[in-house]
């Protein structure tokens, strides 16, 4: 029974007793148990990644009105395994003139930067990696290592298409990092802490509500910026097959390409997880405090829904041109995010001691007013542009 | 563990080792038959003509510069955001002044055309 | 040798070796990559000193923005990325002598300082909370906070000037 309420502690105590029984010192057994936990956790995340390959292929098939893989195993569930085996058995080609060390390091850093993100995500009330008090900035830091891996890949491939794709992709990622960090500041302002555990718990303790009700515009800005950070459609210039032939992926084949691809899918799911943690209550659900495993289940469901929304956008909207993309970021999303941050901070501070319903209503209303003002501004601008166009006289028949 | 950074350091090391293991496994298990065509640079099936150096658009550097300045600004905003609950109202106004000064900067570079992709 | 000392020595070795490789390697982009290793070592040192915020800020700003800008600049200005000239000039023995003399002087002086060999002091309260209240409270550093925004504004104006000259 105690296992259900606190599984990690039970396993930890049992392993500690086993290892101390072998005569090892306390700190050695603690280190070994933690190492084992990390390896098991990362392997579980990698298995999740493999399942995500299947999910992605089935969902894209359904959006495109076809069936997707359905031969290998029931509903094609075992499809990713032959894919992985094929990728492992491919030849390891490093093109001539390519710089060996960065060329091999780039896919490793790309997948590693996504794995690092899982260390701070709270999966449940008692199951989490580390309760880092600067977890939100740590997310941004791990993302910047991913950016670095892309510029390494593009440069070391000794291929002008790879380099051009890498430049565009890195410009895309760094530009959209600003609205993303500002959208991350909004839960920080509301909770007063950067720790993901504190942010999750603030959404249901002491009469808290999910932050998507307090700041829906913040959630939307984070979603848009996250899709751009992932490099997925509609912001997927680096995969413009008809333009620059797969961008910085060109010279990669076999398992290295597999690591890039798997890293991208896992990154998308991780961002679904972040949207769940930051705005939708994380692992919160009925009876989730008493039974941590139920909390993990709720978290995975919410992350899957977030991932599904990201996939939905990807397979519905066409690709955006790079100048439109950068103009959208610097001339619309960044000012909007800054104004939202100012409005949120002011409203939050003024309504700090108000009862919960007043606080939620006030913040929600401020968001709605901001959205309405933005839409009016855009409409006025469009009207001005329409009126400045030359009028074409109607042709009389 | 008492010190979260030790756990994080272990996580970083294991997180690096597992992709390295995947690549090493692929390198060992895959065939090794290099030939000049396989090793040559890919250019849509044609032979590469000219130098492998493309004129780098200077606009990329301008965006990196704008990103750097706004990144430093958001890093300054994190401690401010942490202190809001405990400090009086004018601390919020201080942060708003900070953001307004930088919004003025953003509008300046917008008007000067630095954000246009020529 | 406590674990903290082992980590410190390993990190210091990483920083010194990377810094040496930054200045001696011939390929400019490799130099930028070794710089990233050095900066990461700096972040690890910050973490060992319980400055968690500064450690992640080091990675976010230095590695995620400044190092990437270095790499962009290197690719923008250089056609061939190898330094063709010789790595040392004729006066290098004198430079080495001055450097070793300065290092010896610094080691001697820091040994004379009253707190040499002191243990790390225990922190009072949460460092992150202390940092955040200090940065915005009127009898601490709020003026520096606002002046920093003016400095960033000046940097933006300078960036416009540079960009328009291109």
Tab-separated table of C-alpha atoms in Angstrom, chain A:
chain	number	residue	atom	x	y	z
A	1	UNK	CA	0.000	0.000	0.000
A	2	UNK	CA	2.840	2.294	0.783
A	3	UNK	CA	4.217	1.587	-2.664
A	4	UNK	CA	1.234	3.257	-4.206
A	5	UNK	CA	1.545	6.404	-2.169
A	6	UNK	CA	5.284	6.890	-2.437
A	7	UNK	CA	6.871	4.519	-4.960
A	8	UNK	CA	10.232	6.190	-5.321
A	9	UNK	CA	10.958	6.209	-1.612
A	10	UNK	CA	10.020	2.555	-1.269
A	11	UNK	CA	12.308	1.501	-4.110
A	12	UNK	CA	15.101	3.734	-2.837
A	13	UNK	CA	14.942	2.323	0.691
A	14	UNK	CA	14.865	-1.234	-0.586
A	15	UNK	CA	17.894	-0.701	-2.841
A	16	UNK	CA	19.720	1.121	-0.065
A	17	UNK	CA	19.200	-1.843	2.248
A	18	UNK	CA	20.402	-4.261	-0.415
A	19	UNK	CA	23.554	-2.269	-1.181
A	20	UNK	CA	24.358	-1.584	2.450
A	21	UNK	CA	23.952	-5.286	3.010
A	22	UNK	CA	26.803	-5.784	0.544
A	23	UNK	CA	28.941	-3.587	2.750
A	24	UNK	CA	29.163	-0.473	0.600
A	25	UNK	CA	29.512	2.958	2.154
A	26	UNK	CA	26.407	5.118	2.338
A	27	UNK	CA	27.413	7.734	-0.188
A	28	UNK	CA	28.562	5.119	-2.701
A	29	UNK	CA	25.227	3.333	-2.607
A	30	UNK	CA	23.360	6.658	-2.866
A	31	UNK	CA	25.442	7.536	-5.922
A	32	UNK	CA	24.890	4.148	-7.526
A	33	UNK	CA	21.155	4.222	-6.891
A	34	UNK	CA	20.877	7.714	-8.383
A	35	UNK	CA	22.919	6.660	-11.403
A	36	UNK	CA	20.676	3.644	-11.886
A	37	UNK	CA	17.581	5.834	-11.588
A	38	UNK	CA	18.935	8.257	-14.185
A	39	UNK	CA	19.796	5.477	-16.642
A	40	UNK	CA	16.379	3.848	-16.235
A	41	UNK	CA	14.616	7.187	-16.620
A	42	UNK	CA	16.492	8.117	-19.768
A	43	UNK	CA	15.857	4.684	-21.250
A	44	UNK	CA	12.142	5.075	-20.544
A	45	UNK	CA	12.217	8.470	-22.270
A	46	UNK	CA	13.933	6.906	-25.284
A	47	UNK	CA	11.295	4.170	-25.456
A	48	UNK	CA	8.670	6.907	-25.294
A	49	UNK	CA	10.489	8.538	-28.194
A	50	UNK	CA	10.162	5.364	-30.218
A	51	UNK	CA	6.442	5.188	-29.499
A	52	UNK	CA	6.183	8.836	-30.586
A	53	UNK	CA	7.515	7.877	-34.028
A	54	UNK	CA	4.517	5.591	-34.416
A	55	UNK	CA	2.110	8.229	-33.070
A	56	UNK	CA	3.485	10.827	-35.457
A	57	UNK	CA	3.173	8.600	-38.504
A	58	UNK	CA	-0.339	7.457	-37.682
A	59	UNK	CA	-1.562	10.989	-36.964
A	60	UNK	CA	-0.045	12.484	-40.098
A	61	UNK	CA	-1.606	9.674	-42.088
A	62	UNK	CA	-5.052	10.379	-40.655
A	63	UNK	CA	-4.698	14.113	-41.346
A	64	UNK	CA	-3.820	13.274	-44.912
A	65	UNK	CA	-6.763	10.878	-45.270
A	66	UNK	CA	-4.733	7.696	-45.458
A	67	UNK	CA	-4.036	4.794	-43.134
A	68	UNK	CA	-0.379	4.999	-42.112
A	69	UNK	CA	1.664	1.984	-41.101
A	70	UNK	CA	-0.565	-0.986	-40.392
A	71	UNK	CA	1.431	-4.049	-41.460
A	72	UNK	CA	4.011	-4.535	-38.769
A	73	UNK	CA	2.160	-5.685	-35.691
A	74	UNK	CA	-1.383	-4.702	-34.715
A	75	UNK	CA	-2.120	-1.216	-36.095
A	76	UNK	CA	1.502	-0.965	-37.118
A	77	UNK	CA	2.595	-0.612	-33.488
A	78	UNK	CA	5.917	-2.344	-34.041
A	79	UNK	CA	6.780	-0.175	-37.044
A	80	UNK	CA	9.384	1.988	-35.256
A	81	UNK	CA	11.480	-1.054	-34.334
A	82	UNK	CA	12.361	-2.069	-37.898
A	83	UNK	CA	13.039	1.631	-38.532
A	84	UNK	CA	15.529	1.775	-35.691
A	85	UNK	CA	17.186	-1.480	-36.743
A	86	UNK	CA	17.483	-0.174	-40.286
A	87	UNK	CA	19.072	3.056	-39.082
A	88	UNK	CA	21.582	1.232	-36.906
A	89	UNK	CA	22.685	-1.030	-39.708
A	90	UNK	CA	23.311	1.783	-42.191
A	91	UNK	CA	26.789	2.827	-43.119
A	92	UNK	CA	28.368	5.672	-41.195
A	93	UNK	CA	29.356	8.187	-43.892
A	94	UNK	CA	31.316	11.324	-43.139
A	95	UNK	CA	31.662	13.361	-46.329
A	96	UNK	CA	35.117	14.422	-47.382
A	97	UNK	CA	36.117	17.892	-46.280
A	98	UNK	CA	33.728	17.743	-43.363
A	99	UNK	CA	35.095	18.535	-39.959
A	100	UNK	CA	34.946	15.226	-38.128
A	101	UNK	CA	34.481	16.223	-34.500
A	102	UNK	CA	31.694	18.829	-34.883
A	103	UNK	CA	30.066	16.636	-37.541
A	104	UNK	CA	29.717	13.770	-35.096
A	105	UNK	CA	29.064	15.973	-32.098
A	106	UNK	CA	26.062	17.791	-33.577
A	107	UNK	CA	23.479	14.959	-33.507
A	108	UNK	CA	24.675	13.931	-30.047
A	109	UNK	CA	24.218	17.457	-28.689
A	110	UNK	CA	20.869	17.756	-30.424
A	111	UNK	CA	19.406	14.686	-28.717
A	112	UNK	CA	21.244	15.357	-25.464
A	113	UNK	CA	19.796	18.878	-25.216
A	114	UNK	CA	16.299	17.366	-25.246
A	115	UNK	CA	17.186	14.669	-22.711
A	116	UNK	CA	18.573	17.315	-20.367
A	117	UNK	CA	15.147	18.926	-20.259
A	118	UNK	CA	13.602	15.893	-18.619
A	119	UNK	CA	15.711	16.277	-15.496
A	120	UNK	CA	13.584	19.105	-14.084
A	121	UNK	CA	10.093	18.157	-15.211
A	122	UNK	CA	7.867	17.162	-12.284
A	123	UNK	CA	6.062	14.016	-13.300
A	124	UNK	CA	4.146	13.699	-10.077
A	125	UNK	CA	4.051	14.918	-6.527
A	126	UNK	CA	6.842	12.547	-5.569
A	127	UNK	CA	8.399	11.609	-8.878
A	128	UNK	CA	10.720	14.174	-10.340
A	129	UNK	CA	14.369	14.479	-11.202
A	130	UNK	CA	15.602	17.559	-9.437
A	131	UNK	CA	13.687	20.413	-7.866
A	132	UNK	CA	15.883	23.084	-9.339
A	133	UNK	CA	15.059	26.563	-8.138
A	134	UNK	CA	16.041	28.041	-11.514
A	135	UNK	CA	14.249	25.436	-13.613
A	136	UNK	CA	12.718	27.875	-16.105
A	137	UNK	CA	16.048	29.399	-17.065
A	138	UNK	CA	17.478	25.893	-17.212
A	139	UNK	CA	14.899	25.134	-19.908
A	140	UNK	CA	16.129	28.077	-21.940
A	141	UNK	CA	19.740	26.995	-21.393
A	142	UNK	CA	19.084	23.478	-22.675
A	143	UNK	CA	17.317	24.990	-25.681
A	144	UNK	CA	20.355	27.108	-26.461
A	145	UNK	CA	22.528	23.988	-26.574
A	146	UNK	CA	20.136	22.679	-29.213
A	147	UNK	CA	20.658	25.884	-31.201
A	148	UNK	CA	24.396	25.385	-30.949
A	149	UNK	CA	24.125	21.847	-32.292
A	150	UNK	CA	22.329	23.106	-35.397
A	151	UNK	CA	24.976	25.652	-36.278
A	152	UNK	CA	27.617	22.933	-35.707
A	153	UNK	CA	25.771	20.587	-38.031
A	154	UNK	CA	25.354	23.167	-40.750
A	155	UNK	CA	28.907	24.380	-40.681
A	156	UNK	CA	30.712	21.060	-40.387
A	157	UNK	CA	28.881	19.480	-43.310
A	158	UNK	CA	31.006	21.331	-45.873
A	159	UNK	CA	27.913	21.914	-47.975
A	160	UNK	CA	26.465	25.282	-48.877
A	161	UNK	CA	22.865	24.094	-48.635
A	162	UNK	CA	23.501	22.782	-45.169
A	163	UNK	CA	25.069	26.079	-44.162
A	164	UNK	CA	22.226	28.160	-45.561
A	165	UNK	CA	19.653	25.938	-43.895
A	166	UNK	CA	21.510	26.144	-40.605
A	167	UNK	CA	21.697	29.966	-40.729
A	168	UNK	CA	18.002	30.291	-41.396
A	169	UNK	CA	17.099	27.748	-38.755
A	170	UNK	CA	19.311	29.376	-36.113
A	171	UNK	CA	17.951	32.862	-36.953
A	172	UNK	CA	14.474	31.411	-36.563
A	173	UNK	CA	15.244	29.750	-33.238
A	174	UNK	CA	17.019	32.676	-31.623
A	175	UNK	CA	14.387	35.154	-32.773
A	176	UNK	CA	11.536	33.157	-31.272
A	177	UNK	CA	13.425	32.561	-28.056
A	178	UNK	CA	12.533	36.099	-26.900
A	179	UNK	CA	8.739	35.703	-26.862
A	180	UNK	CA	9.200	32.223	-25.402
A	181	UNK	CA	11.275	33.514	-22.479
A	182	UNK	CA	8.781	36.312	-21.889
A	183	UNK	CA	5.932	33.793	-21.909
A	184	UNK	CA	7.953	31.808	-19.346
A	185	UNK	CA	8.161	34.956	-17.234
A	186	UNK	CA	4.390	35.016	-16.850
A	187	UNK	CA	4.094	31.937	-14.603
A	188	UNK	CA	7.135	33.289	-12.728
A	189	UNK	CA	5.319	36.554	-12.038
A	190	UNK	CA	2.175	34.753	-10.919
A	191	UNK	CA	3.906	32.263	-8.630
A	192	UNK	CA	7.014	34.191	-7.603
A	193	UNK	CA	9.298	31.230	-8.178
A	194	UNK	CA	11.118	29.681	-11.108
A	195	UNK	CA	10.851	26.134	-9.863
A	196	UNK	CA	8.594	23.904	-11.985
A	197	UNK	CA	7.463	21.996	-8.902
A	198	UNK	CA	6.302	25.239	-7.259
A	199	UNK	CA	4.557	26.353	-10.452
A	200	UNK	CA	2.710	23.057	-10.754
A	201	UNK	CA	1.658	23.075	-7.134
A	202	UNK	CA	0.507	26.696	-7.264
A	203	UNK	CA	-2.074	25.727	-9.839
A	204	UNK	CA	-4.208	23.715	-7.461
A	205	UNK	CA	-3.233	24.558	-3.885
A	206	UNK	CA	-4.732	27.449	-1.933
A	207	UNK	CA	-7.533	27.878	-4.399
A	208	UNK	CA	-5.286	28.260	-7.407
A	209	UNK	CA	-6.569	27.626	-10.887
A	210	UNK	CA	-4.812	26.406	-13.983
A	211	UNK	CA	-2.786	29.232	-15.434
A	212	UNK	CA	-4.428	28.909	-18.818
A	213	UNK	CA	-7.466	30.563	-17.226
A	214	UNK	CA	-5.342	33.298	-15.677
A	215	UNK	CA	-3.317	34.069	-18.783
A	216	UNK	CA	-4.641	32.478	-21.974
A	217	UNK	CA	-2.703	34.922	-24.135
A	218	UNK	CA	0.492	33.848	-22.416
A	219	UNK	CA	-0.300	30.216	-23.176
A	220	UNK	CA	-0.950	31.103	-26.806
A	221	UNK	CA	2.295	33.054	-27.148
A	222	UNK	CA	4.199	30.191	-25.563
A	223	UNK	CA	2.582	27.719	-27.951
A	224	UNK	CA	3.485	29.780	-31.026
A	225	UNK	CA	7.018	30.416	-29.840
A	226	UNK	CA	7.436	26.732	-28.934
A	227	UNK	CA	6.353	25.604	-32.400
A	228	UNK	CA	8.875	28.019	-33.886
A	229	UNK	CA	11.622	26.830	-31.540
A	230	UNK	CA	10.980	23.259	-32.553
A	231	UNK	CA	11.444	24.144	-36.160
A	232	UNK	CA	8.183	22.506	-37.086
A	233	UNK	CA	5.715	23.683	-39.641
A	234	UNK	CA	4.673	26.385	-40.240
A	235	UNK	CA	8.169	27.466	-39.303
A	236	UNK	CA	10.072	24.582	-40.804
A	237	UNK	CA	12.444	26.327	-43.196
A	238	UNK	CA	15.228	23.913	-42.429
A	239	UNK	CA	13.135	21.103	-43.868
A	240	UNK	CA	12.196	22.948	-47.005
A	241	UNK	CA	12.760	20.045	-49.312
A	242	UNK	CA	11.837	21.974	-52.384
A	243	UNK	CA	13.967	24.949	-51.445
A	244	UNK	CA	17.171	23.943	-49.809
A	245	UNK	CA	17.024	20.165	-49.847
A	246	UNK	CA	16.566	19.366	-46.172
A	247	UNK	CA	18.822	22.090	-44.901
A	248	UNK	CA	21.344	21.081	-42.288
A	249	UNK	CA	20.253	17.423	-42.411
A	250	UNK	CA	21.650	16.917	-45.899
A	251	UNK	CA	24.896	15.144	-45.190
A	252	UNK	CA	23.562	13.093	-42.296
A	253	UNK	CA	22.492	9.515	-42.824
A	254	UNK	CA	21.960	6.454	-40.719
A	255	UNK	CA	21.875	6.661	-36.956
A	256	UNK	CA	23.032	10.304	-36.867
A	257	UNK	CA	20.000	11.324	-38.876
A	258	UNK	CA	17.968	9.046	-36.626
A	259	UNK	CA	19.189	10.972	-33.584
A	260	UNK	CA	18.204	14.313	-35.190
A	261	UNK	CA	14.780	13.007	-36.144
A	262	UNK	CA	14.104	11.303	-32.822
A	263	UNK	CA	15.393	14.394	-31.030
A	264	UNK	CA	12.968	16.594	-32.909
A	265	UNK	CA	9.965	14.403	-32.078
A	266	UNK	CA	10.979	14.110	-28.453
A	267	UNK	CA	11.500	17.862	-28.298
A	268	UNK	CA	7.955	18.375	-29.559
A	269	UNK	CA	6.576	16.024	-26.922
A	270	UNK	CA	8.676	17.731	-24.245
A	271	UNK	CA	7.221	21.074	-25.217
A	272	UNK	CA	3.761	19.524	-24.994
A	273	UNK	CA	4.813	18.512	-21.492
A	274	UNK	CA	5.901	22.062	-20.686
A	275	UNK	CA	2.629	23.502	-21.864
A	276	UNK	CA	0.929	20.985	-19.592
A	277	UNK	CA	3.150	21.843	-16.605
A	278	UNK	CA	3.119	25.615	-17.025
A	279	UNK	CA	-0.463	26.247	-18.020
A	280	UNK	CA	-2.583	23.158	-17.529
A	281	UNK	CA	-1.729	22.036	-14.032
A	282	UNK	CA	0.952	19.482	-14.777
A	283	UNK	CA	0.212	16.236	-13.023
A	284	UNK	CA	-2.833	17.558	-11.218
A	285	UNK	CA	-6.019	15.553	-11.461
A	286	UNK	CA	-8.472	13.733	-9.219
A	287	UNK	CA	-6.624	11.744	-6.478
A	288	UNK	CA	-3.265	12.617	-7.979
A	289	UNK	CA	-1.745	13.705	-4.679
A	290	UNK	CA	-2.289	10.409	-2.957
A	291	UNK	CA	-1.326	8.154	-5.836
A	292	UNK	CA	1.744	9.533	-7.647
A	293	UNK	CA	1.477	6.995	-10.461
A	294	UNK	CA	-1.906	8.475	-11.315
A	295	UNK	CA	-0.199	11.874	-11.467
A	296	UNK	CA	2.266	10.517	-14.030
A	297	UNK	CA	-0.671	9.193	-16.054
A	298	UNK	CA	-2.406	12.597	-16.027
A	299	UNK	CA	0.817	14.315	-17.025
A	300	UNK	CA	1.366	11.993	-19.972
A	301	UNK	CA	-2.234	12.495	-21.120
A	302	UNK	CA	-1.898	16.279	-20.976
A	303	UNK	CA	1.474	16.195	-22.712
A	304	UNK	CA	0.001	14.004	-25.438
A	305	UNK	CA	-2.817	16.490	-25.948
A	306	UNK	CA	-0.293	19.322	-26.214
A	307	UNK	CA	1.765	17.251	-28.658
A	308	UNK	CA	-1.374	16.535	-30.655
A	309	UNK	CA	-2.131	20.270	-30.930
A	310	UNK	CA	1.431	20.874	-32.166
A	311	UNK	CA	1.022	18.112	-34.761
A	312	UNK	CA	-2.390	19.469	-35.739
A	313	UNK	CA	-0.882	22.872	-36.512
A	314	UNK	CA	1.959	21.220	-38.399
A	315	UNK	CA	-0.204	19.246	-40.769
A	316	UNK	CA	-2.764	21.948	-41.397
A	317	UNK	CA	-0.914	25.187	-42.037
A	318	UNK	CA	1.424	25.826	-44.990
A	319	UNK	CA	4.977	26.936	-44.545
A	320	UNK	CA	5.709	30.613	-43.872
A	321	UNK	CA	8.424	32.495	-45.765
A	322	UNK	CA	11.417	33.558	-43.747
A	323	UNK	CA	10.884	37.295	-43.995
A	324	UNK	CA	7.259	36.925	-42.924
A	325	UNK	CA	8.353	34.692	-40.099
A	326	UNK	CA	10.963	37.089	-38.728
A	327	UNK	CA	8.686	40.090	-39.222
A	328	UNK	CA	5.929	38.271	-37.346
A	329	UNK	CA	8.275	37.680	-34.465
A	330	UNK	CA	10.011	41.033	-34.121
A	331	UNK	CA	7.155	43.302	-35.136
A	332	UNK	CA	4.187	41.544	-33.592
A	333	UNK	CA	4.957	38.767	-31.134
A	334	UNK	CA	7.785	40.425	-29.178
A	335	UNK	CA	6.012	43.756	-28.548
A	336	UNK	CA	2.808	41.876	-27.722
A	337	UNK	CA	4.648	39.634	-25.285
A	338	UNK	CA	6.279	42.610	-23.555
A	339	UNK	CA	2.978	44.452	-23.248
A	340	UNK	CA	1.347	41.284	-21.907
A	341	UNK	CA	4.106	40.956	-19.333
A	342	UNK	CA	3.652	44.548	-18.156
A	343	UNK	CA	-0.122	44.197	-17.963
A	344	UNK	CA	0.140	40.836	-16.166
A	345	UNK	CA	2.663	42.105	-13.623
A	346	UNK	CA	0.632	45.229	-12.854
A	347	UNK	CA	-2.707	43.399	-12.607
A	348	UNK	CA	-1.173	40.617	-10.537
A	349	UNK	CA	0.395	43.025	-8.089
A	350	UNK	CA	-2.743	45.115	-7.742
A	351	UNK	CA	-5.002	42.089	-7.261
A	352	UNK	CA	-2.537	40.191	-5.106
A	353	UNK	CA	-4.643	40.160	-1.969
A	354	UNK	CA	-8.005	39.874	-3.636
A	355	UNK	CA	-10.085	36.711	-3.301
A	356	UNK	CA	-9.413	34.049	-5.919
A	357	UNK	CA	-12.439	34.588	-8.122
A	358	UNK	CA	-11.708	38.309	-8.387
A	359	UNK	CA	-8.056	37.614	-9.188
A	360	UNK	CA	-8.835	35.093	-11.917
A	361	UNK	CA	-11.569	37.288	-13.387
A	362	UNK	CA	-9.317	40.357	-13.323
A	363	UNK	CA	-6.388	38.639	-15.029
A	364	UNK	CA	-8.594	36.934	-17.602
A	365	UNK	CA	-10.305	40.229	-18.347
A	366	UNK	CA	-6.974	42.010	-18.779
A	367	UNK	CA	-5.954	39.357	-21.315
A	368	UNK	CA	-9.233	39.712	-23.189
A	369	UNK	CA	-8.879	43.506	-23.282
A	370	UNK	CA	-5.338	43.146	-24.602
A	371	UNK	CA	-6.430	40.742	-27.351
A	372	UNK	CA	-9.271	43.063	-28.324
A	373	UNK	CA	-6.937	46.076	-28.460
A	374	UNK	CA	-4.442	44.146	-30.599
A	375	UNK	CA	-7.142	43.033	-33.021
A	376	UNK	CA	-8.444	46.599	-33.299
A	377	UNK	CA	-4.923	47.872	-33.943
A	378	UNK	CA	-4.378	45.301	-36.687
A	379	UNK	CA	-7.725	46.133	-38.263
A	380	UNK	CA	-6.977	49.851	-38.228
A	381	UNK	CA	-3.619	49.193	-39.835
A	382	UNK	CA	-5.177	46.968	-42.496
A	383	UNK	CA	-7.823	49.603	-43.171
A	384	UNK	CA	-5.160	52.251	-43.628
A	385	UNK	CA	-3.256	50.046	-46.002
A	386	UNK	CA	-6.377	49.278	-47.995
A	387	UNK	CA	-7.271	52.948	-48.339
A	388	UNK	CA	-3.793	53.875	-49.519
A	389	UNK	CA	-3.941	51.446	-52.414
A	390	UNK	CA	-4.796	52.934	-55.829
A	391	UNK	CA	-8.444	52.557	-56.690
A	392	UNK	CA	-9.026	50.649	-59.879
A	393	UNK	CA	-11.949	52.039	-61.806
A	394	UNK	CA	-14.719	49.588	-62.507
A	395	UNK	CA	-14.878	48.454	-66.075
A	396	UNK	CA	-18.176	49.159	-67.784
A	397	UNK	CA	-19.367	46.501	-70.214
